[in-house]
Amino acid sequence: MNEDIIGKVLKKWFDSGKLTRDQIFLTTKLAPTHNKADAVEEQLKQSLAKLQLEYVDLYLIHHPCMFKVGETGAEIDGIVDYATLWKAMEDQVKAGRAKTIGVSNFAVRQIETILDTCKIKPACQQVELHLHMQQHGMVEYCKSNGICVVAYSSLGTPGAPVAVQKRNMKIEVPSLLTDEIVMKYAKKYSKTPAQILLRQIVQRGVAVIPKSTNEGRCKENFDIFNFSLNNDDIAELETLDKKSAGRIFNAAAMKGLADHPQNPYK
Ligand code: A2P
């Protein structure tokens, strides 16, 4: 929901000559209310109009399930046909509206369905990934298929309870930024807890996209390429993995997801 404002700011920067299109990598997503082949082209065109761009660098299917906006917020509705949806995504690459295409929140079995029929492979899988849910199996699978993994909620998404309140989602967030082991390494490496969390993920060959609305924290989150965690320290951090029990955006967070056949979390 930030395409309008991002578009305005980018235009200002491009017009001023401070930035050129090839210096940024811009990703946007197909909203899960529109997970149908015949909606994709129009949805991406609308995004491009708001972004004031000719193309996006990466276009993702936000979620493997179809959502509808019910009276009490988002709920799961219907069955998505991945083969025809993916073909419509591929058409966006052919038309030049997206340089690359990918998925988000998909289970391995759902990515396999796409790999079975695709002409253009997903470039990216964006998933919840943090110290409490390290996704080792998913990362291994994606790496072996040449799919780049991007981690969301890498800091444990501390702002989420407020952000999702209006959508009636019920989530609990972990306190990764104040975890004792994370704080111990922040002290040892003279870095902040956020930088330890991000560095641990980047060292696994996974990309991170921590969101911040604060200039100082944006800079802090980029400043992770001048140190390395050693193997013993990584091993201790990895002991914090709770596997799927550590998932923040679990099936209970969304009405109709738990028993749905396309629930990616089971
Ligand atoms: P803010 O926008 O005020 O910086 P995630 O990417 O895991 O969802 O986390 C995003 C949340 O984490 C936002 O609420 C953001 O708040 C906060 N955040 C981002 N970077 C940092 C940081 N370096 N230290 C502490 N909190 C941060």
PDB file of C-alpha atoms and ligand atoms in Angstrom:
ATOM      1  CA  MET A   1       0.000   0.000   0.000  1.00  0.00           C
ATOM      2  CA  ASN A   2       2.990   2.317  -0.325  1.00  0.00           C
ATOM      3  CA  GLU A   3       3.333   2.304  -4.126  1.00  0.00           C
ATOM      4  CA  ASP A   4       1.860   5.810  -4.540  1.00  0.00           C
ATOM      5  CA  ILE A   5       4.239   7.522  -2.173  1.00  0.00           C
ATOM      6  CA  ILE A   6       7.270   5.513  -3.335  1.00  0.00           C
ATOM      7  CA  GLY A   7       6.394   6.509  -6.912  1.00  0.00           C
ATOM      8  CA  LYS A   8       6.215  10.204  -6.003  1.00  0.00           C
ATOM      9  CA  VAL A   9       9.539  10.140  -4.173  1.00  0.00           C
ATOM     10  CA  LEU A  10      11.299   8.176  -6.923  1.00  0.00           C
ATOM     11  CA  LYS A  11      10.050  10.593  -9.568  1.00  0.00           C
ATOM     12  CA  LYS A  12      11.423  13.503  -7.561  1.00  0.00           C
ATOM     13  CA  TRP A  13      14.816  11.815  -7.278  1.00  0.00           C
ATOM     14  CA  PHE A  14      14.936  10.775 -10.947  1.00  0.00           C
ATOM     15  CA  ASP A  15      13.926  14.295 -12.056  1.00  0.00           C
ATOM     16  CA  SER A  16      16.622  15.860  -9.885  1.00  0.00           C
ATOM     17  CA  GLY A  17      19.279  13.614 -11.473  1.00  0.00           C
ATOM     18  CA  LYS A  18      20.325  12.252  -8.044  1.00  0.00           C
ATOM     19  CA  LEU A  19      19.282   8.723  -8.984  1.00  0.00           C
ATOM     20  CA  THR A  20      18.768   6.685 -12.136  1.00  0.00           C
ATOM     21  CA  ARG A  21      16.356   3.780 -12.621  1.00  0.00           C
ATOM     22  CA  ASP A  22      19.164   1.226 -12.964  1.00  0.00           C
ATOM     23  CA  GLN A  23      20.508   2.185  -9.515  1.00  0.00           C
ATOM     24  CA  ILE A  24      17.504   0.793  -7.702  1.00  0.00           C
ATOM     25  CA  PHE A  25      16.013  -2.679  -7.460  1.00  0.00           C
ATOM     26  CA  LEU A  26      12.283  -2.443  -6.954  1.00  0.00           C
ATOM     27  CA  THR A  27      10.009  -5.309  -5.931  1.00  0.00           C
ATOM     28  CA  THR A  28       6.250  -5.288  -5.675  1.00  0.00           C
ATOM     29  CA  LYS A  29       3.636  -7.975  -5.234  1.00  0.00           C
ATOM     30  CA  LEU A  30       0.415  -9.298  -6.702  1.00  0.00           C
ATOM     31  CA  ALA A  31      -2.168  -8.818  -3.939  1.00  0.00           C
ATOM     32  CA  PRO A  32      -3.617 -12.136  -2.726  1.00  0.00           C
ATOM     33  CA  THR A  33      -7.115 -10.818  -3.426  1.00  0.00           C
ATOM     34  CA  HIS A  34      -6.169 -11.110  -7.134  1.00  0.00           C
ATOM     35  CA  ASN A  35      -4.550 -14.554  -7.382  1.00  0.00           C
ATOM     36  CA  LYS A  36      -6.156 -15.253 -10.765  1.00  0.00           C
ATOM     37  CA  ALA A  37      -4.498 -15.386 -14.185  1.00  0.00           C
ATOM     38  CA  ASP A  38      -6.844 -12.847 -15.754  1.00  0.00           C
ATOM     39  CA  ALA A  39      -6.139 -10.273 -13.016  1.00  0.00           C
ATOM     40  CA  VAL A  40      -2.333 -10.203 -13.189  1.00  0.00           C
ATOM     41  CA  GLU A  41      -1.720  -7.865 -16.122  1.00  0.00           C
ATOM     42  CA  GLU A  42      -4.160  -5.229 -14.860  1.00  0.00           C
ATOM     43  CA  GLN A  43      -2.825  -5.465 -11.305  1.00  0.00           C
ATOM     44  CA  LEU A  44       0.771  -4.959 -12.417  1.00  0.00           C
ATOM     45  CA  LYS A  45      -0.223  -2.115 -14.725  1.00  0.00           C
ATOM     46  CA  GLN A  46      -1.945  -0.413 -11.780  1.00  0.00           C
ATOM     47  CA  SER A  47       1.166  -0.884  -9.623  1.00  0.00           C
ATOM     48  CA  LEU A  48       3.397   0.559 -12.354  1.00  0.00           C
ATOM     49  CA  ALA A  49       1.096   3.563 -12.743  1.00  0.00           C
ATOM     50  CA  LYS A  50       1.299   4.268  -9.003  1.00  0.00           C
ATOM     51  CA  LEU A  51       5.060   3.707  -8.970  1.00  0.00           C
ATOM     52  CA  GLN A  52       5.422   5.880 -12.101  1.00  0.00           C
ATOM     53  CA  LEU A  53       7.723   3.216 -13.572  1.00  0.00           C
ATOM     54  CA  GLU A  54       7.914   1.275 -16.827  1.00  0.00           C
ATOM     55  CA  TYR A  55       8.923  -1.965 -15.140  1.00  0.00           C
ATOM     56  CA  VAL A  56       9.593  -3.560 -11.755  1.00  0.00           C
ATOM     57  CA  ASP A  57      12.748  -5.571 -11.121  1.00  0.00           C
ATOM     58  CA  LEU A  58      10.846  -8.316  -9.315  1.00  0.00           C
ATOM     59  CA  TYR A  59       7.131  -9.132  -9.186  1.00  0.00           C
ATOM     60  CA  LEU A  60       6.021 -11.620  -6.528  1.00  0.00           C
ATOM     61  CA  ILE A  61       2.879 -13.632  -5.929  1.00  0.00           C
ATOM     62  CA  HIS A  62       2.336 -12.457  -2.351  1.00  0.00           C
ATOM     63  CA  HIS A  63       0.676 -15.619  -1.031  1.00  0.00           C
ATOM     64  CA  PRO A  64      -0.310 -19.049  -2.387  1.00  0.00           C
ATOM     65  CA  CYS A  65      -3.900 -18.625  -1.138  1.00  0.00           C
ATOM     66  CA  MET A  66      -6.697 -16.415  -2.427  1.00  0.00           C
ATOM     67  CA  PHE A  67      -7.890 -13.870   0.154  1.00  0.00           C
ATOM     68  CA  LYS A  68     -11.106 -11.943   0.293  1.00  0.00           C
ATOM     69  CA  VAL A  69     -11.810  -8.976   2.482  1.00  0.00           C
ATOM     70  CA  GLY A  70     -14.572 -10.135   4.825  1.00  0.00           C
ATOM     71  CA  GLU A  71     -16.566  -8.160   7.360  1.00  0.00           C
ATOM     72  CA  THR A  72     -13.993  -8.875  10.059  1.00  0.00           C
ATOM     73  CA  GLY A  73     -10.868  -8.478   7.940  1.00  0.00           C
ATOM     74  CA  ALA A  74      -8.981 -10.689   5.473  1.00  0.00           C
ATOM     75  CA  GLU A  75     -10.031 -14.328   5.139  1.00  0.00           C
ATOM     76  CA  ILE A  76      -9.054 -17.182   2.846  1.00  0.00           C
ATOM     77  CA  ASP A  77     -11.384 -17.862  -0.059  1.00  0.00           C
ATOM     78  CA  GLY A  78     -11.251 -20.286  -3.002  1.00  0.00           C
ATOM     79  CA  ILE A  79      -8.546 -22.331  -4.700  1.00  0.00           C
ATOM     80  CA  VAL A  80      -5.655 -20.888  -6.701  1.00  0.00           C
ATOM     81  CA  ASP A  81      -4.591 -22.503 -10.000  1.00  0.00           C
ATOM     82  CA  TYR A  82      -0.793 -22.124  -9.831  1.00  0.00           C
ATOM     83  CA  ALA A  83      -0.086 -23.223 -13.414  1.00  0.00           C
ATOM     84  CA  THR A  84      -2.281 -20.591 -15.095  1.00  0.00           C
ATOM     85  CA  LEU A  85      -1.387 -17.924 -12.532  1.00  0.00           C
ATOM     86  CA  TRP A  86       2.320 -18.502 -13.131  1.00  0.00           C
ATOM     87  CA  LYS A  87       1.834 -18.387 -16.910  1.00  0.00           C
ATOM     88  CA  ALA A  88       0.255 -14.925 -16.468  1.00  0.00           C
ATOM     89  CA  MET A  89       3.285 -13.910 -14.377  1.00  0.00           C
ATOM     90  CA  GLU A  90       5.593 -15.124 -17.177  1.00  0.00           C
ATOM     91  CA  ASP A  91       3.609 -13.012 -19.648  1.00  0.00           C
ATOM     92  CA  GLN A  92       4.577  -9.935 -17.605  1.00  0.00           C
ATOM     93  CA  VAL A  93       8.257 -10.700 -18.165  1.00  0.00           C
ATOM     94  CA  LYS A  94       7.632 -11.201 -21.884  1.00  0.00           C
ATOM     95  CA  ALA A  95       5.787  -7.848 -22.015  1.00  0.00           C
ATOM     96  CA  GLY A  96       8.696  -6.087 -20.249  1.00  0.00           C
ATOM     97  CA  ARG A  97       6.670  -5.058 -17.190  1.00  0.00           C
ATOM     98  CA  ALA A  98       8.745  -7.264 -14.826  1.00  0.00           C
ATOM     99  CA  LYS A  99      12.417  -8.163 -15.172  1.00  0.00           C
ATOM    100  CA  THR A 100      12.011 -11.192 -12.908  1.00  0.00           C
ATOM    101  CA  ILE A 101       9.145 -12.966 -11.145  1.00  0.00           C
ATOM    102  CA  GLY A 102       8.883 -14.953  -7.941  1.00  0.00           C
ATOM    103  CA  VAL A 103       6.737 -16.188  -5.085  1.00  0.00           C
ATOM    104  CA  SER A 104       6.256 -15.457  -1.410  1.00  0.00           C
ATOM    105  CA  ASN A 105       5.002 -17.650   1.441  1.00  0.00           C
ATOM    106  CA  PHE A 106       4.886 -20.723  -0.807  1.00  0.00           C
ATOM    107  CA  ALA A 107       5.481 -24.226   0.547  1.00  0.00           C
ATOM    108  CA  VAL A 108       8.063 -26.418  -1.195  1.00  0.00           C
ATOM    109  CA  ARG A 109       5.248 -28.540  -2.697  1.00  0.00           C
ATOM    110  CA  GLN A 110       3.704 -25.396  -4.192  1.00  0.00           C
ATOM    111  CA  ILE A 111       7.003 -24.222  -5.687  1.00  0.00           C
ATOM    112  CA  GLU A 112       7.359 -27.716  -7.178  1.00  0.00           C
ATOM    113  CA  THR A 113       3.996 -27.358  -8.919  1.00  0.00           C
ATOM    114  CA  ILE A 114       5.325 -24.234 -10.615  1.00  0.00           C
ATOM    115  CA  LEU A 115       8.703 -25.788 -11.476  1.00  0.00           C
ATOM    116  CA  ASP A 116       6.872 -28.713 -13.122  1.00  0.00           C
ATOM    117  CA  THR A 117       5.147 -26.517 -15.702  1.00  0.00           C
ATOM    118  CA  CYS A 118       7.038 -23.204 -15.906  1.00  0.00           C
ATOM    119  CA  LYS A 119       9.007 -21.726 -18.787  1.00  0.00           C
ATOM    120  CA  ILE A 120      10.558 -19.050 -16.540  1.00  0.00           C
ATOM    121  CA  LYS A 121      11.647 -20.302 -13.110  1.00  0.00           C
ATOM    122  CA  PRO A 122      10.810 -18.291  -9.972  1.00  0.00           C
ATOM    123  CA  ALA A 123      13.816 -16.055  -9.259  1.00  0.00           C
ATOM    124  CA  CYS A 124      12.897 -15.577  -5.627  1.00  0.00           C
ATOM    125  CA  GLN A 125      11.007 -17.003  -2.693  1.00  0.00           C
ATOM    126  CA  GLN A 126      10.312 -14.409   0.020  1.00  0.00           C
ATOM    127  CA  VAL A 127       9.483 -16.025   3.366  1.00  0.00           C
ATOM    128  CA  GLU A 128       9.342 -15.387   7.077  1.00  0.00           C
ATOM    129  CA  LEU A 129      12.849 -16.184   8.318  1.00  0.00           C
ATOM    130  CA  HIS A 130      14.505 -15.168  11.587  1.00  0.00           C
ATOM    131  CA  LEU A 131      16.372 -16.714  14.518  1.00  0.00           C
ATOM    132  CA  HIS A 132      13.266 -18.474  15.861  1.00  0.00           C
ATOM    133  CA  MET A 133      12.320 -19.819  12.437  1.00  0.00           C
ATOM    134  CA  GLN A 134      15.462 -20.408  10.435  1.00  0.00           C
ATOM    135  CA  GLN A 135      13.899 -22.317   7.518  1.00  0.00           C
ATOM    136  CA  HIS A 136      16.952 -24.542   6.870  1.00  0.00           C
ATOM    137  CA  GLY A 137      14.984 -27.017   4.716  1.00  0.00           C
ATOM    138  CA  MET A 138      13.412 -24.254   2.608  1.00  0.00           C
ATOM    139  CA  VAL A 139      16.761 -22.490   2.097  1.00  0.00           C
ATOM    140  CA  GLU A 140      18.434 -25.736   1.037  1.00  0.00           C
ATOM    141  CA  TYR A 141      15.607 -26.548  -1.395  1.00  0.00           C
ATOM    142  CA  CYS A 142      15.607 -23.075  -2.951  1.00  0.00           C
ATOM    143  CA  LYS A 143      19.394 -22.951  -3.256  1.00  0.00           C
ATOM    144  CA  SER A 144      19.455 -26.323  -4.982  1.00  0.00           C
ATOM    145  CA  ASN A 145      16.896 -25.004  -7.486  1.00  0.00           C
ATOM    146  CA  GLY A 146      18.624 -21.664  -8.109  1.00  0.00           C
ATOM    147  CA  ILE A 147      15.940 -19.670  -6.281  1.00  0.00           C
ATOM    148  CA  CYS A 148      17.095 -16.710  -4.176  1.00  0.00           C
ATOM    149  CA  VAL A 149      15.621 -16.689  -0.663  1.00  0.00           C
ATOM    150  CA  VAL A 150      14.621 -13.329   0.802  1.00  0.00           C
ATOM    151  CA  ALA A 151      13.841 -13.114   4.521  1.00  0.00           C
ATOM    152  CA  TYR A 152      10.993 -11.030   5.854  1.00  0.00           C
ATOM    153  CA  SER A 153      10.442 -10.471   9.592  1.00  0.00           C
ATOM    154  CA  SER A 154      14.214 -10.864   9.996  1.00  0.00           C
ATOM    155  CA  LEU A 155      14.124  -8.705  13.150  1.00  0.00           C
ATOM    156  CA  GLY A 156      11.108 -10.563  14.535  1.00  0.00           C
ATOM    157  CA  THR A 157       8.821  -7.884  13.102  1.00  0.00           C
ATOM    158  CA  PRO A 158       8.419  -5.861  16.327  1.00  0.00           C
ATOM    159  CA  GLY A 159       6.020  -3.366  14.725  1.00  0.00           C
ATOM    160  CA  ALA A 160       3.623  -5.988  13.363  1.00  0.00           C
ATOM    161  CA  PRO A 161       1.043  -6.161  16.167  1.00  0.00           C
ATOM    162  CA  VAL A 162       0.083  -2.539  15.537  1.00  0.00           C
ATOM    163  CA  ALA A 163       0.295  -2.847  11.736  1.00  0.00           C
ATOM    164  CA  VAL A 164      -1.977  -5.901  11.457  1.00  0.00           C
ATOM    165  CA  GLN A 165      -4.496  -4.883  14.124  1.00  0.00           C
ATOM    166  CA  LYS A 166      -6.780  -3.282  11.577  1.00  0.00           C
ATOM    167  CA  ARG A 167      -6.823  -6.491   9.511  1.00  0.00           C
ATOM    168  CA  ASN A 168      -7.991  -8.460  12.527  1.00  0.00           C
ATOM    169  CA  MET A 169      -4.952 -10.777  12.449  1.00  0.00           C
ATOM    170  CA  LYS A 170      -3.863 -12.292  15.729  1.00  0.00           C
ATOM    171  CA  ILE A 171      -0.102 -12.539  16.066  1.00  0.00           C
ATOM    172  CA  GLU A 172       2.457 -12.650  18.840  1.00  0.00           C
ATOM    173  CA  VAL A 173       5.976 -11.409  18.189  1.00  0.00           C
ATOM    174  CA  PRO A 174       9.202 -12.721  19.761  1.00  0.00           C
ATOM    175  CA  SER A 175      11.704 -10.366  21.431  1.00  0.00           C
ATOM    176  CA  LEU A 176      14.682 -11.121  19.209  1.00  0.00           C
ATOM    177  CA  LEU A 177      16.196  -7.660  19.642  1.00  0.00           C
ATOM    178  CA  THR A 178      16.451  -8.167  23.401  1.00  0.00           C
ATOM    179  CA  ASP A 179      17.381 -11.867  23.393  1.00  0.00           C
ATOM    180  CA  GLU A 180      20.288 -12.473  25.806  1.00  0.00           C
ATOM    181  CA  ILE A 181      22.406 -14.415  23.307  1.00  0.00           C
ATOM    182  CA  VAL A 182      21.867 -11.806  20.590  1.00  0.00           C
ATOM    183  CA  MET A 183      22.776  -9.049  23.042  1.00  0.00           C
ATOM    184  CA  LYS A 184      25.904 -10.937  24.103  1.00  0.00           C
ATOM    185  CA  TYR A 185      27.126 -10.973  20.490  1.00  0.00           C
ATOM    186  CA  ALA A 186      26.131  -7.347  19.941  1.00  0.00           C
ATOM    187  CA  LYS A 187      28.525  -6.499  22.764  1.00  0.00           C
ATOM    188  CA  LYS A 188      31.261  -8.852  21.530  1.00  0.00           C
ATOM    189  CA  TYR A 189      31.242  -7.494  17.938  1.00  0.00           C
ATOM    190  CA  SER A 190      30.450  -3.865  18.942  1.00  0.00           C
ATOM    191  CA  LYS A 191      27.289  -3.975  16.831  1.00  0.00           C
ATOM    192  CA  THR A 192      23.595  -3.522  17.609  1.00  0.00           C
ATOM    193  CA  PRO A 193      21.281  -6.532  18.195  1.00  0.00           C
ATOM    194  CA  ALA A 194      19.571  -5.764  14.855  1.00  0.00           C
ATOM    195  CA  GLN A 195      22.923  -5.934  13.052  1.00  0.00           C
ATOM    196  CA  ILE A 196      23.694  -9.336  14.631  1.00  0.00           C
ATOM    197  CA  LEU A 197      20.284 -10.672  13.519  1.00  0.00           C
ATOM    198  CA  LEU A 198      20.719  -9.400   9.963  1.00  0.00           C
ATOM    199  CA  ARG A 199      24.353 -10.495   9.644  1.00  0.00           C
ATOM    200  CA  GLN A 200      23.518 -14.038  10.795  1.00  0.00           C
ATOM    201  CA  ILE A 201      20.998 -14.316   7.933  1.00  0.00           C
ATOM    202  CA  VAL A 202      23.191 -12.695   5.279  1.00  0.00           C
ATOM    203  CA  GLN A 203      26.036 -15.071   6.169  1.00  0.00           C
ATOM    204  CA  ARG A 204      23.702 -17.948   5.224  1.00  0.00           C
ATOM    205  CA  GLY A 205      23.421 -16.523   1.704  1.00  0.00           C
ATOM    206  CA  VAL A 206      19.888 -15.245   2.314  1.00  0.00           C
ATOM    207  CA  ALA A 207      18.831 -11.675   1.469  1.00  0.00           C
ATOM    208  CA  VAL A 208      17.175  -9.503   4.126  1.00  0.00           C
ATOM    209  CA  ILE A 209      14.639  -6.682   3.813  1.00  0.00           C
ATOM    210  CA  PRO A 210      14.266  -5.156   7.294  1.00  0.00           C
ATOM    211  CA  LYS A 211      11.705  -2.407   7.166  1.00  0.00           C
ATOM    212  CA  SER A 212      12.430   0.844   8.955  1.00  0.00           C
ATOM    213  CA  THR A 213      10.774   4.253   8.834  1.00  0.00           C
ATOM    214  CA  ASN A 214      13.727   5.756  10.700  1.00  0.00           C
ATOM    215  CA  GLU A 215      16.744   7.116   8.813  1.00  0.00           C
ATOM    216  CA  GLY A 216      19.255   6.154  11.514  1.00  0.00           C
ATOM    217  CA  ARG A 217      17.944   2.588  11.695  1.00  0.00           C
ATOM    218  CA  CYS A 218      17.939   2.299   7.877  1.00  0.00           C
ATOM    219  CA  LYS A 219      21.648   3.202   7.901  1.00  0.00           C
ATOM    220  CA  GLU A 220      22.284   0.847  10.815  1.00  0.00           C
ATOM    221  CA  ASN A 221      20.626  -2.007   8.922  1.00  0.00           C
ATOM    222  CA  PHE A 222      22.890  -1.485   5.883  1.00  0.00           C
ATOM    223  CA  ASP A 223      26.026  -1.361   8.045  1.00  0.00           C
ATOM    224  CA  ILE A 224      26.546  -5.118   8.311  1.00  0.00           C
ATOM    225  CA  PHE A 225      29.128  -5.785   5.611  1.00  0.00           C
ATOM    226  CA  ASN A 226      32.239  -4.884   7.611  1.00  0.00           C
ATOM    227  CA  PHE A 227      32.264  -7.784  10.085  1.00  0.00           C
ATOM    228  CA  SER A 228      31.713 -11.560  10.191  1.00  0.00           C
ATOM    229  CA  LEU A 229      30.283 -13.792  12.887  1.00  0.00           C
ATOM    230  CA  ASN A 230      32.576 -16.756  13.575  1.00  0.00           C
ATOM    231  CA  ASN A 231      31.348 -20.348  13.209  1.00  0.00           C
ATOM    232  CA  ASP A 232      31.039 -21.038  16.961  1.00  0.00           C
ATOM    233  CA  ASP A 233      28.963 -17.893  17.454  1.00  0.00           C
ATOM    234  CA  ILE A 234      26.734 -18.789  14.506  1.00  0.00           C
ATOM    235  CA  ALA A 235      26.271 -22.282  15.986  1.00  0.00           C
ATOM    236  CA  GLU A 236      25.104 -20.803  19.287  1.00  0.00           C
ATOM    237  CA  LEU A 237      22.713 -18.391  17.548  1.00  0.00           C
ATOM    238  CA  GLU A 238      21.307 -21.306  15.539  1.00  0.00           C
ATOM    239  CA  THR A 239      20.333 -23.103  18.763  1.00  0.00           C
ATOM    240  CA  LEU A 240      17.527 -20.528  19.079  1.00  0.00           C
ATOM    241  CA  ASP A 241      15.658 -22.121  16.149  1.00  0.00           C
ATOM    242  CA  LYS A 242      12.138 -23.247  17.126  1.00  0.00           C
ATOM    243  CA  LYS A 243      11.393 -24.411  13.572  1.00  0.00           C
ATOM    244  CA  SER A 244       7.719 -24.051  12.603  1.00  0.00           C
ATOM    245  CA  ALA A 245       6.754 -23.371  16.245  1.00  0.00           C
ATOM    246  CA  GLY A 246       8.645 -20.081  15.848  1.00  0.00           C
ATOM    247  CA  ARG A 247       6.446 -18.877  12.993  1.00  0.00           C
ATOM    248  CA  ILE A 248       4.931 -15.453  13.692  1.00  0.00           C
ATOM    249  CA  PHE A 249       2.453 -15.326  10.778  1.00  0.00           C
ATOM    250  CA  ASN A 250       1.047 -18.782  11.439  1.00  0.00           C
ATOM    251  CA  ALA A 251      -2.212 -20.301  10.248  1.00  0.00           C
ATOM    252  CA  ALA A 252      -4.044 -19.090  13.359  1.00  0.00           C
ATOM    253  CA  ALA A 253      -3.335 -15.515  12.254  1.00  0.00           C
ATOM    254  CA  MET A 254      -5.769 -15.694   9.356  1.00  0.00           C
ATOM    255  CA  LYS A 255      -9.385 -16.822   9.237  1.00  0.00           C
ATOM    256  CA  GLY A 256      -9.915 -19.916   7.099  1.00  0.00           C
ATOM    257  CA  LEU A 257      -6.235 -20.759   6.628  1.00  0.00           C
ATOM    258  CA  ALA A 258      -5.659 -23.590   9.122  1.00  0.00           C
ATOM    259  CA  ASP A 259      -7.833 -26.198   7.387  1.00  0.00           C
ATOM    260  CA  HIS A 260      -7.466 -24.932   3.846  1.00  0.00           C
ATOM    261  CA  PRO A 261      -5.866 -27.414   1.388  1.00  0.00           C
ATOM    262  CA  GLN A 262      -3.536 -24.685   0.080  1.00  0.00           C
ATOM    263  CA  ASN A 263      -2.347 -23.654   3.550  1.00  0.00           C
ATOM    264  CA  PRO A 264       1.421 -23.410   2.904  1.00  0.00           C
ATOM    265  CA  TYR A 265       2.323 -23.883   6.566  1.00  0.00           C
ATOM    266  CA  LYS A 266       1.345 -27.550   6.860  1.00  0.00           C
TER     267      LYS A 266
HETATM  268  P1  A2P B   1      10.999   1.534  12.768  1.00  0.00           P
HETATM  269  O1  A2P B   1      10.272   1.651  11.447  1.00  0.00           O
HETATM  270  O2  A2P B   1      10.506   2.488  13.805  1.00  0.00           O
HETATM  271  O3  A2P B   1      12.502   1.544  12.597  1.00  0.00           O
HETATM  272  P2  A2P B   1      10.728  -6.478  10.311  1.00  0.00           P
HETATM  273  O4  A2P B   1      11.472  -6.064   9.084  1.00  0.00           O
HETATM  274  O5  A2P B   1      11.294  -7.698  11.003  1.00  0.00           O
HETATM  275  O6  A2P B   1       9.246  -6.605  10.070  1.00  0.00           O
HETATM  276  O7  A2P B   1      10.900  -5.322  11.400  1.00  0.00           O
HETATM  277  C1  A2P B   1      10.431  -4.030  11.153  1.00  0.00           C
HETATM  278  C2  A2P B   1      10.243  -3.339  12.478  1.00  0.00           C
HETATM  279  O8  A2P B   1      11.503  -3.302  13.177  1.00  0.00           O
HETATM  280  C3  A2P B   1       9.746  -1.941  12.368  1.00  0.00           C
HETATM  281  O9  A2P B   1       8.762  -1.763  13.376  1.00  0.00           O
HETATM  282  C4  A2P B   1      10.967  -1.079  12.651  1.00  0.00           C
HETATM  283  O10 A2P B   1      10.619   0.083  13.357  1.00  0.00           O
HETATM  284  C5  A2P B   1      11.831  -1.960  13.529  1.00  0.00           C
HETATM  285  N1  A2P B   1      13.272  -1.804  13.225  1.00  0.00           N
HETATM  286  C6  A2P B   1      13.848  -1.727  12.002  1.00  0.00           C
HETATM  287  N2  A2P B   1      15.176  -1.632  12.096  1.00  0.00           N
HETATM  288  C7  A2P B   1      15.467  -1.640  13.426  1.00  0.00           C
HETATM  289  C8  A2P B   1      16.673  -1.557  14.182  1.00  0.00           C
HETATM  290  N3  A2P B   1      17.849  -1.459  13.585  1.00  0.00           N
HETATM  291  N4  A2P B   1      16.580  -1.616  15.542  1.00  0.00           N
HETATM  292  C9  A2P B   1      15.378  -1.714  16.156  1.00  0.00           C
HETATM  293  N5  A2P B   1      14.191  -1.788  15.511  1.00  0.00           N
HETATM  294  C10 A2P B   1      14.231  -1.740  14.163  1.00  0.00           C
END
